[in-house]
PDB file of C-alpha atoms and ligand atoms in Angstrom:
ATOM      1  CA  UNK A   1       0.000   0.000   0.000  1.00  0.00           C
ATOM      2  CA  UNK A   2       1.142   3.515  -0.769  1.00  0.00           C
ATOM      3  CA  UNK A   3       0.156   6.005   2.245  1.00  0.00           C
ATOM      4  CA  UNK A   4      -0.665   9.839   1.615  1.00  0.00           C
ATOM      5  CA  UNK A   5      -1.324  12.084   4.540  1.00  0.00           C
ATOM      6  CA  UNK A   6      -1.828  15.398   5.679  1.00  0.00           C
ATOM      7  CA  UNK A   7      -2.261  16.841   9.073  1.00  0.00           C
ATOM      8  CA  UNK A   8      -3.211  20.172   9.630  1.00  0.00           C
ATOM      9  CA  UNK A   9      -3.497  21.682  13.453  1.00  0.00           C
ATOM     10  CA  UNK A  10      -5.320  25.345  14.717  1.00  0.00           C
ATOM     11  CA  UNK A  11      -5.440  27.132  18.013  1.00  0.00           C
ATOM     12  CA  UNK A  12      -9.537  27.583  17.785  1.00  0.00           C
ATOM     13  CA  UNK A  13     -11.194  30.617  18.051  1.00  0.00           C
ATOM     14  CA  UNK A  14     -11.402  30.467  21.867  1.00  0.00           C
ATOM     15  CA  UNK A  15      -7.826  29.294  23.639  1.00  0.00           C
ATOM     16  CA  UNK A  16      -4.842  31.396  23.006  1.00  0.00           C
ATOM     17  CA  UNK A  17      -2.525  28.499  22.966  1.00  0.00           C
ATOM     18  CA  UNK A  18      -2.438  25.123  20.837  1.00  0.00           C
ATOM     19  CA  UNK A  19      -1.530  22.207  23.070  1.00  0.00           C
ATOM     20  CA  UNK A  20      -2.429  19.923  20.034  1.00  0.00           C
ATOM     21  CA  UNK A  21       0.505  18.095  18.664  1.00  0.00           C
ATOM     22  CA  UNK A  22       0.796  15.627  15.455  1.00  0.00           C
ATOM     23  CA  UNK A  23       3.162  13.659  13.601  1.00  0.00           C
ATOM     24  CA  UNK A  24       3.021  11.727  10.223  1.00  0.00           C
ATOM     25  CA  UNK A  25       5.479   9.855   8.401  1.00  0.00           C
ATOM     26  CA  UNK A  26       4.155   8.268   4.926  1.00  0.00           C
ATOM     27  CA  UNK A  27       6.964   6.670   4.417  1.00  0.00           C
ATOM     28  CA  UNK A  28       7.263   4.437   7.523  1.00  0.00           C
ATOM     29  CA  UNK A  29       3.408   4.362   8.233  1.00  0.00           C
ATOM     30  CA  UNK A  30       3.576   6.087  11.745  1.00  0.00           C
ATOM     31  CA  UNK A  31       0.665   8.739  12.356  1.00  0.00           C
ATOM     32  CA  UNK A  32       0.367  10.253  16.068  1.00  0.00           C
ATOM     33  CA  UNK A  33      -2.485  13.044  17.520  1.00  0.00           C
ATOM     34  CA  UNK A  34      -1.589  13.993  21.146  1.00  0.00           C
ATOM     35  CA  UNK A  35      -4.255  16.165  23.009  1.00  0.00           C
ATOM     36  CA  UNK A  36      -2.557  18.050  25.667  1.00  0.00           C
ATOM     37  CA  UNK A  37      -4.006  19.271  29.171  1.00  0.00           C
ATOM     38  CA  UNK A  38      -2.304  21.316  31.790  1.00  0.00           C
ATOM     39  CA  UNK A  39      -1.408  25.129  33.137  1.00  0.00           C
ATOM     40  CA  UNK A  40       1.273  27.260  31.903  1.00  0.00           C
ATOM     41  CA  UNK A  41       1.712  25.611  28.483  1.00  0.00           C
ATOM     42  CA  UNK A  42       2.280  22.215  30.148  1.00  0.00           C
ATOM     43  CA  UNK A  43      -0.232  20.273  27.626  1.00  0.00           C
ATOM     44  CA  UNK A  44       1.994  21.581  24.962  1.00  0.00           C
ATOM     45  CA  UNK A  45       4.501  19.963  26.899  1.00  0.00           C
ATOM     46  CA  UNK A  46       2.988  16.815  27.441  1.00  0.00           C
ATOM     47  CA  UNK A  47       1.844  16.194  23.878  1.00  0.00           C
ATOM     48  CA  UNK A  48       5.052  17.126  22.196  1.00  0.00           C
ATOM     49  CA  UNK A  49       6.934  15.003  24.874  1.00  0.00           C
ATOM     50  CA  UNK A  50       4.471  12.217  24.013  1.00  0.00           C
ATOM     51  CA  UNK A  51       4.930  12.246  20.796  1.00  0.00           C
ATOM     52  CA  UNK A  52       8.915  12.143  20.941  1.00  0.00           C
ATOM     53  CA  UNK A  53       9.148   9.086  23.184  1.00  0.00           C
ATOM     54  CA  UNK A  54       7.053   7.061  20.841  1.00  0.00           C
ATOM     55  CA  UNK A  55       9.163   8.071  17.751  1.00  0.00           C
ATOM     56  CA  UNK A  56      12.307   7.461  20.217  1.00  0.00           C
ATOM     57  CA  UNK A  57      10.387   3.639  21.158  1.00  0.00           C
ATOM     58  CA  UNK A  58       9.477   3.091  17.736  1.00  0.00           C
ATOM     59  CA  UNK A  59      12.020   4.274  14.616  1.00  0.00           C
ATOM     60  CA  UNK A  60      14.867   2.227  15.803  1.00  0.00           C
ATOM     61  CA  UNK A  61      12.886  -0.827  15.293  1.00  0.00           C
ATOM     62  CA  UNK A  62      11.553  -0.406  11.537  1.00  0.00           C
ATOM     63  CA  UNK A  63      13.911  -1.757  10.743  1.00  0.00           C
ATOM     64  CA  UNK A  64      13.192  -5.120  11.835  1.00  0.00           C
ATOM     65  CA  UNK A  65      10.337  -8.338  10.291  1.00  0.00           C
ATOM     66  CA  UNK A  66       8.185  -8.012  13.537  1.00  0.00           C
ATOM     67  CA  UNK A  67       4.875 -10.053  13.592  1.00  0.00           C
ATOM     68  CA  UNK A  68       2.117  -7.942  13.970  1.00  0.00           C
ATOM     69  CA  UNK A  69       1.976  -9.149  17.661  1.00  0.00           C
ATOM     70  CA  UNK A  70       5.478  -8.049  18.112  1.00  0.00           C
ATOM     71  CA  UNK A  71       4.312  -4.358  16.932  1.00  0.00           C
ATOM     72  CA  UNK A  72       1.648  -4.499  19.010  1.00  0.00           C
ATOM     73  CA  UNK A  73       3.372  -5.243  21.981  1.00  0.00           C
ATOM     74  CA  UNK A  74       6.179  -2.073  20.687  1.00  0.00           C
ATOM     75  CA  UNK A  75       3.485   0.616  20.483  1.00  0.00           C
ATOM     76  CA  UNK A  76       1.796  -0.156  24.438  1.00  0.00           C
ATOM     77  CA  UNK A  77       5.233  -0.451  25.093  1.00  0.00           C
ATOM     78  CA  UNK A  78       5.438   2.836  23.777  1.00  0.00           C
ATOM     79  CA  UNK A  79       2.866   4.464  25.100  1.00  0.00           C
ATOM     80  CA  UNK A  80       3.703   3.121  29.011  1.00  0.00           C
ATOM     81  CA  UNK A  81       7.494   4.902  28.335  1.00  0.00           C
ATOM     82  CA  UNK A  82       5.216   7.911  27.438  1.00  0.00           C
ATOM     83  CA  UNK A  83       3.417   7.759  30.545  1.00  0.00           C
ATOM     84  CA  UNK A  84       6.069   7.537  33.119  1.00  0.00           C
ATOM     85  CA  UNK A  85       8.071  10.197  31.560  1.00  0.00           C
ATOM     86  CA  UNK A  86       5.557  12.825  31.374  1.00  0.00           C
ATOM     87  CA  UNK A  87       4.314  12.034  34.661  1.00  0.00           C
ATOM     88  CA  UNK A  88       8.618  12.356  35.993  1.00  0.00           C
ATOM     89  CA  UNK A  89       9.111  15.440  34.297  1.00  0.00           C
ATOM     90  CA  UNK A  90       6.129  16.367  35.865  1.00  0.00           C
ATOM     91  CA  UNK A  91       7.167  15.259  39.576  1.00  0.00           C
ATOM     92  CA  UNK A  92      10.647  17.408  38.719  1.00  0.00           C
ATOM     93  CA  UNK A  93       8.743  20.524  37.147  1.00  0.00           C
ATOM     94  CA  UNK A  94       5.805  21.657  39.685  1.00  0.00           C
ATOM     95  CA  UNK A  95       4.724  24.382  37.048  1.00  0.00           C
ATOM     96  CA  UNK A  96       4.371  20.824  35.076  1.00  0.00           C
ATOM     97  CA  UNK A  97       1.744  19.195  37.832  1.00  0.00           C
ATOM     98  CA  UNK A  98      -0.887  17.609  36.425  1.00  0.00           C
ATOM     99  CA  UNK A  99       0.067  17.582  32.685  1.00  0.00           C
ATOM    100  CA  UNK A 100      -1.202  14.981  30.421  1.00  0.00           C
ATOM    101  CA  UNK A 101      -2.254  14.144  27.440  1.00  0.00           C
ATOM    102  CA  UNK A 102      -4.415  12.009  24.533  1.00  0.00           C
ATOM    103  CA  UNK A 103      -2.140   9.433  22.611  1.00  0.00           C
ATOM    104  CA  UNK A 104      -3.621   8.243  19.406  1.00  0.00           C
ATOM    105  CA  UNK A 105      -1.027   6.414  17.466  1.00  0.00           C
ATOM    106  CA  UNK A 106      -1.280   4.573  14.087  1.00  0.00           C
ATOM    107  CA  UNK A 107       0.947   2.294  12.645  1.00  0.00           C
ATOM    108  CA  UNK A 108       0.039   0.963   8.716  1.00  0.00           C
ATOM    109  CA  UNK A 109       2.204  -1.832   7.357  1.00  0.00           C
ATOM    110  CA  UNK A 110       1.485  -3.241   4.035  1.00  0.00           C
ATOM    111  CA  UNK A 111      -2.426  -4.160   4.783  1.00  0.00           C
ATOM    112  CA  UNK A 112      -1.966  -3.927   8.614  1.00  0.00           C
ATOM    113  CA  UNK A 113      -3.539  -1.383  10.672  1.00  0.00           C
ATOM    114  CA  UNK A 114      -2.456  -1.070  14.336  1.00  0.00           C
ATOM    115  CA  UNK A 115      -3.550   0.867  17.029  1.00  0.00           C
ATOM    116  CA  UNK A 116      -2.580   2.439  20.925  1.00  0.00           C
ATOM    117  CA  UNK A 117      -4.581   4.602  21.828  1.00  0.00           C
ATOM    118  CA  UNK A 118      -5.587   6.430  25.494  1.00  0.00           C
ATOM    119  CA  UNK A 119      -7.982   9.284  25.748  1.00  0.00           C
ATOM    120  CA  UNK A 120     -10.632  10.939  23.415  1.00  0.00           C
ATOM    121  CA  UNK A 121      -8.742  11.623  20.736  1.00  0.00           C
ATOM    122  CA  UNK A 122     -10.071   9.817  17.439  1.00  0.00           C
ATOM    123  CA  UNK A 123      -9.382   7.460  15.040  1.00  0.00           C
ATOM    124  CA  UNK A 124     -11.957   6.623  12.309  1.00  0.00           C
ATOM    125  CA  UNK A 125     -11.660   4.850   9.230  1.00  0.00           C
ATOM    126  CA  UNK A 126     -13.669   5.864   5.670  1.00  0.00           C
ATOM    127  CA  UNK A 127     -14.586   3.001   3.558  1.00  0.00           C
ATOM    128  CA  UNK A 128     -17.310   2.643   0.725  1.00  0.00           C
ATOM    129  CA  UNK A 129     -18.513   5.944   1.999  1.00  0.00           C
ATOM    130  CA  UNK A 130     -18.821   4.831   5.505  1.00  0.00           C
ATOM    131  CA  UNK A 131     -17.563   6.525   8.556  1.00  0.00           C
ATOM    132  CA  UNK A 132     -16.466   3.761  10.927  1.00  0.00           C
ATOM    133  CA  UNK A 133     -14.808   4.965  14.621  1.00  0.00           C
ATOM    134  CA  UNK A 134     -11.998   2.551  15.346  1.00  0.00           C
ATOM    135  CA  UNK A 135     -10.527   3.868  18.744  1.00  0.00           C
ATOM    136  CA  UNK A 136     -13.105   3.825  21.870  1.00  0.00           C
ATOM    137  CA  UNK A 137     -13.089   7.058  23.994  1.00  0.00           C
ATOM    138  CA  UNK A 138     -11.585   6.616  27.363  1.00  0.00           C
ATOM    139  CA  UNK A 139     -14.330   9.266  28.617  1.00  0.00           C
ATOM    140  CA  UNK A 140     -17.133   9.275  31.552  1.00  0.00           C
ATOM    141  CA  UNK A 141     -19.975   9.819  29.113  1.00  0.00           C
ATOM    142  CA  UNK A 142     -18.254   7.201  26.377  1.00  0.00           C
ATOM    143  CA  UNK A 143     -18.730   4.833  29.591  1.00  0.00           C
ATOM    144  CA  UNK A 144     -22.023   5.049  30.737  1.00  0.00           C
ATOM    145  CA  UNK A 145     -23.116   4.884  26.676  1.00  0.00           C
ATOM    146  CA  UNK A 146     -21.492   1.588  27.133  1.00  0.00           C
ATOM    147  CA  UNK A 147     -23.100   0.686  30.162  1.00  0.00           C
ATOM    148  CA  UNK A 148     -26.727   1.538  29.207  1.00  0.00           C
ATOM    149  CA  UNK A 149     -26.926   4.369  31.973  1.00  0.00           C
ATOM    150  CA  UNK A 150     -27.259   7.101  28.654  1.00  0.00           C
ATOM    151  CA  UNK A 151     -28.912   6.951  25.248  1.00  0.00           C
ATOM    152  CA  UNK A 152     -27.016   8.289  22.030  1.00  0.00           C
ATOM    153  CA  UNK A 153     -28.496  11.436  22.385  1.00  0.00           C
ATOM    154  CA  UNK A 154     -27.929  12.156  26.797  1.00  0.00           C
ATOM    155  CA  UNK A 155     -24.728  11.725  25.843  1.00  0.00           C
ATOM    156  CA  UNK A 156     -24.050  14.134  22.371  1.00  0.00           C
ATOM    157  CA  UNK A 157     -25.745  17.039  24.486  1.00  0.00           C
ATOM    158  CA  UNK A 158     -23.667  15.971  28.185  1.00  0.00           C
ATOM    159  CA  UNK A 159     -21.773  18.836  29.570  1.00  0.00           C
ATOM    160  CA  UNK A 160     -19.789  16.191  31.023  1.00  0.00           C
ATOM    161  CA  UNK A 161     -18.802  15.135  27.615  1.00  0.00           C
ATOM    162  CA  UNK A 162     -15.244  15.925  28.255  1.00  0.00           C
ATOM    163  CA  UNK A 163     -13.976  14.213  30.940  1.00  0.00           C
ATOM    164  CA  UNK A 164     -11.887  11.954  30.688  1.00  0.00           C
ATOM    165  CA  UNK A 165     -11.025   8.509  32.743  1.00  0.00           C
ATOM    166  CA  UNK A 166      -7.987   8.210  31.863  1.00  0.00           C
ATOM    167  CA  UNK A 167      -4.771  10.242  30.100  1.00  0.00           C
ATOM    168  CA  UNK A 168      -1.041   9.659  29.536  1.00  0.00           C
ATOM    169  CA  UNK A 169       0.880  11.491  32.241  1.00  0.00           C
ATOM    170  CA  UNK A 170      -1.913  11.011  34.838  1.00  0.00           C
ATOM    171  CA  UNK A 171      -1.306   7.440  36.461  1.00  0.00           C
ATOM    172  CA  UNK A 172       0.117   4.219  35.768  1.00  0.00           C
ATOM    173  CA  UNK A 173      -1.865   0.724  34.948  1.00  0.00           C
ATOM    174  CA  UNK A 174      -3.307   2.678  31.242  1.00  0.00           C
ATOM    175  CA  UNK A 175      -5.721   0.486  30.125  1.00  0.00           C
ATOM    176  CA  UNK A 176      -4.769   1.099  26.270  1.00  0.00           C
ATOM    177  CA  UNK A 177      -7.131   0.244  23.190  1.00  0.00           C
ATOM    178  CA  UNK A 178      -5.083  -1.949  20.960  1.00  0.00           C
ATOM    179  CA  UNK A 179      -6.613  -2.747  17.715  1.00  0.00           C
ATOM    180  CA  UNK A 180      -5.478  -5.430  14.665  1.00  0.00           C
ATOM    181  CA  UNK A 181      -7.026  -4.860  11.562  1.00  0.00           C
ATOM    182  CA  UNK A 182      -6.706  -4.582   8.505  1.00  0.00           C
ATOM    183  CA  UNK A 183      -6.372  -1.733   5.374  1.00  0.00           C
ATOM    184  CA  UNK A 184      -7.548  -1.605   1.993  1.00  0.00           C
ATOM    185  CA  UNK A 185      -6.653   0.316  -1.046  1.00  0.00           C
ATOM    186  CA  UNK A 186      -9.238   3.266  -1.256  1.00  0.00           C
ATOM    187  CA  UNK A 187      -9.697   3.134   2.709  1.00  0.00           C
ATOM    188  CA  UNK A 188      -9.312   6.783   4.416  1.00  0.00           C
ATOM    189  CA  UNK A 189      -8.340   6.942   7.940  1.00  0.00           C
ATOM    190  CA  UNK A 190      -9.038  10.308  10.692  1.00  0.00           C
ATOM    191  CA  UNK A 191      -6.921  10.725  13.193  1.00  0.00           C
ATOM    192  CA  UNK A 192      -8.294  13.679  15.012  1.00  0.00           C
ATOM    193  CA  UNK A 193      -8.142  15.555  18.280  1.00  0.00           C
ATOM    194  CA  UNK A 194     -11.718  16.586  20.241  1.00  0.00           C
ATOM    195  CA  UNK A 195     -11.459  19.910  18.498  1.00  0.00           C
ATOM    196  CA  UNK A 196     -12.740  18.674  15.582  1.00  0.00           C
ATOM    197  CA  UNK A 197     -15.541  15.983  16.933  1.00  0.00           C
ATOM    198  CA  UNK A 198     -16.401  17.855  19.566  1.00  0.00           C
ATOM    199  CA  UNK A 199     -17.276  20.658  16.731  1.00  0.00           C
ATOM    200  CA  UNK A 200     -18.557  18.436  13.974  1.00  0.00           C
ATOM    201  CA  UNK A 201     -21.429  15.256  14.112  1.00  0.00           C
ATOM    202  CA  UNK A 202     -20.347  12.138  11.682  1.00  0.00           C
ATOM    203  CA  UNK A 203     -22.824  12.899   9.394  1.00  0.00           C
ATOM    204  CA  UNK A 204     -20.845  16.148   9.010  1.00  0.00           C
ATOM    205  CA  UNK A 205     -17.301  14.847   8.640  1.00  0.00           C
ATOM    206  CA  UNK A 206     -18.999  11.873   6.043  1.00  0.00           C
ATOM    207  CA  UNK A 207     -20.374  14.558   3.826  1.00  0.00           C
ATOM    208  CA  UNK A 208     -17.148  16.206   4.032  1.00  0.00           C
ATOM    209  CA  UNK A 209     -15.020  12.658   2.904  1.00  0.00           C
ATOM    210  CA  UNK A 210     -17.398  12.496   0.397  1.00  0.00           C
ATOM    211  CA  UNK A 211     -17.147  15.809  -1.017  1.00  0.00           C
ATOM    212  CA  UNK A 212     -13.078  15.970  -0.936  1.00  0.00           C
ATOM    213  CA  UNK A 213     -10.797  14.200  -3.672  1.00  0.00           C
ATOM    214  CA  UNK A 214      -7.360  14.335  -1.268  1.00  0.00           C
ATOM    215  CA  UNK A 215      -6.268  14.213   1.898  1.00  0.00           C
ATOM    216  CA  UNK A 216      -4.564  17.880   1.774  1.00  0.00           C
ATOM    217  CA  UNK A 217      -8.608  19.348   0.308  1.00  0.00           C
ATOM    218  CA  UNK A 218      -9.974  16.684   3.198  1.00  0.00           C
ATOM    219  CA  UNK A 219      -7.744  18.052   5.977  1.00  0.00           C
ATOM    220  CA  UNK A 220      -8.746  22.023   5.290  1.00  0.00           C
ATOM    221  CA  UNK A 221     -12.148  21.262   4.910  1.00  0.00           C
ATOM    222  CA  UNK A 222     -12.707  19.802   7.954  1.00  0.00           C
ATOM    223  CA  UNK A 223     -10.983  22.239   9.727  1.00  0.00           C
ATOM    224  CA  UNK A 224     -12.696  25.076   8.224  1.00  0.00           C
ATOM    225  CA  UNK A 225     -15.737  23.524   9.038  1.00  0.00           C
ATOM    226  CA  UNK A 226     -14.788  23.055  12.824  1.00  0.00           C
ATOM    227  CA  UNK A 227     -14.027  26.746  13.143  1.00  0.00           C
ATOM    228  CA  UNK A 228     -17.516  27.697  11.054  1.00  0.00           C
ATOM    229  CA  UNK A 229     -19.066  25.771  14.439  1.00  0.00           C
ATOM    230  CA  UNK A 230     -17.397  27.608  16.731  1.00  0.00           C
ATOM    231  CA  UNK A 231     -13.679  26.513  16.978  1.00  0.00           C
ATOM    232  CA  UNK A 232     -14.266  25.963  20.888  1.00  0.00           C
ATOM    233  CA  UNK A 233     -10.965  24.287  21.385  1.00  0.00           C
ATOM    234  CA  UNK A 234      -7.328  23.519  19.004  1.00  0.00           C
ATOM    235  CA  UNK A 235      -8.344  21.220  16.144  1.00  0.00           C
ATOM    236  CA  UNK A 236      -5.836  18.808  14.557  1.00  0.00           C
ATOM    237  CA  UNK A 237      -6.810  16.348  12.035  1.00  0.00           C
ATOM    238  CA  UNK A 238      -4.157  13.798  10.063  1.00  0.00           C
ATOM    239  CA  UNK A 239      -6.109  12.298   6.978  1.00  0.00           C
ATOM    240  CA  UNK A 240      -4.541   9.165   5.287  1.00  0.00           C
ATOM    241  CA  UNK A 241      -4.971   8.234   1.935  1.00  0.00           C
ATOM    242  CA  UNK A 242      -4.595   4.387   1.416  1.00  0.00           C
ATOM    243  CA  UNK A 243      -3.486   3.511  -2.251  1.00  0.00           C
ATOM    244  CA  UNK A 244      -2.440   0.324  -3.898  1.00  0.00           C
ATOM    245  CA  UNK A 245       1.157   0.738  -4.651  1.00  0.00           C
TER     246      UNK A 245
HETATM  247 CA1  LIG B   1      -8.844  19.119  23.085  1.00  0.00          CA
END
């Protein structure tokens, strides 16, 4: 498979700071949204520092014929070394107390999609004009959806629709969504921070996949939209274009 992307990140109309932070690399298949939370700039901090530690975890190894299990086991590996260093540079730093951050990270190899992910940031896939969300939301309100205690609609109008139960930097034992599956040529993949689903409902973003020919059009469209609605926090969205190669 032959991977295009583009990722495209704004402050919002309402914070004066972006603590969004993203990464792509086409070549190597490694796609990362980090959602940052803390005072004086420190989600900036903790979703840059995120970001570096899986790069640091991860490019040595590409390297390498790993099973699909193997990767797997590399990116919660990954994520954990994320974890306890934001939450030590945190215990060293006390401007830094309480920092955290989303970790969304995507990982395409030949038809193989893998995913770590902590938080409520998103990943979705687009296929035969179908939005599909692959990543669950680590959030209070994604929860009791789960559990039956709130219909669809309790919890798209919650005011508690942003917390979240659990974050990289803010305790040990993460409970991280893996996920093995597969790509196909023609398949489009989201990565995106709250800023933009917060902003936008699926039927939104769909008609927006549907309307766009390329991930760069795709990217700025969606963005634009999110700041038509309001731009209530940073938006970052990475779209991936799977073609046969
Ligand atoms: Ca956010």
């Amino acid at each position: 498979m032959r991977l295009k992307a583009y990722g495209k990140t704004d402050v919002g109309l309402q914070r004066s700071n972006n603590e969004d932070s993203f990464y792509i690399d086409e070549q190597r298949g490694l796609f990362i949204v980090a959602d940052g939370m803390g005072g004086h700039a420190a989600g900036e901090i903790a979703s840059a520092m995120a970001i570096s530690v899986v790069r640091e975890i991860l490019e040595p190894e590409f390297d390498q014929q790993y099973s699909a299990d193997h990767w797997q086991s590399l990116l919660a590996e990954a994520i954990n070394r994320a974890d306890r260093a934001i939450i030590e540079a945190a215990a060293e730093n006390p401007a830094w107390n309480g920092m955290g951050t989303t970790l969304t990270v995507l990982l395409i190899q030949a038809d193989r999609l893998l995913l770590g992910h902590v938080g409520d940031s998103r990943l979705y896939r687009w296929r035969s004009q179908q939005l599909e969300q692959l990543s669950e939301d680590h959030t209070l309100v994604a929860e009791q959806l789960r559990r039956g205690i709130l219909d669809q609609q309790q919890a798209d109008s919650s005011n508690l629709r942003n917390i979240l139960l659990q974050a990289v930097g803010l305790g040990e034992d993460l409970d991280i969504c893996l996920k093995n599956l597969t790509v196909a040529a023609g398949d489009r993949l989201l990565l995106s921070s709250d800023g933009l689903t917060d902003m936008l409902s699926e039927e939104q973003i769909s008609a927006i996949l549907t309307e766009t020919r390329d991930a760069d059009q795709g990217c700025a469209e969606l963005l634009s939209a999110a700041l038509e609605a309001g731009g209530k926090d940073n938006v970052t969205t990475v779209l991936i274009e799977v073609e046969r190669s």
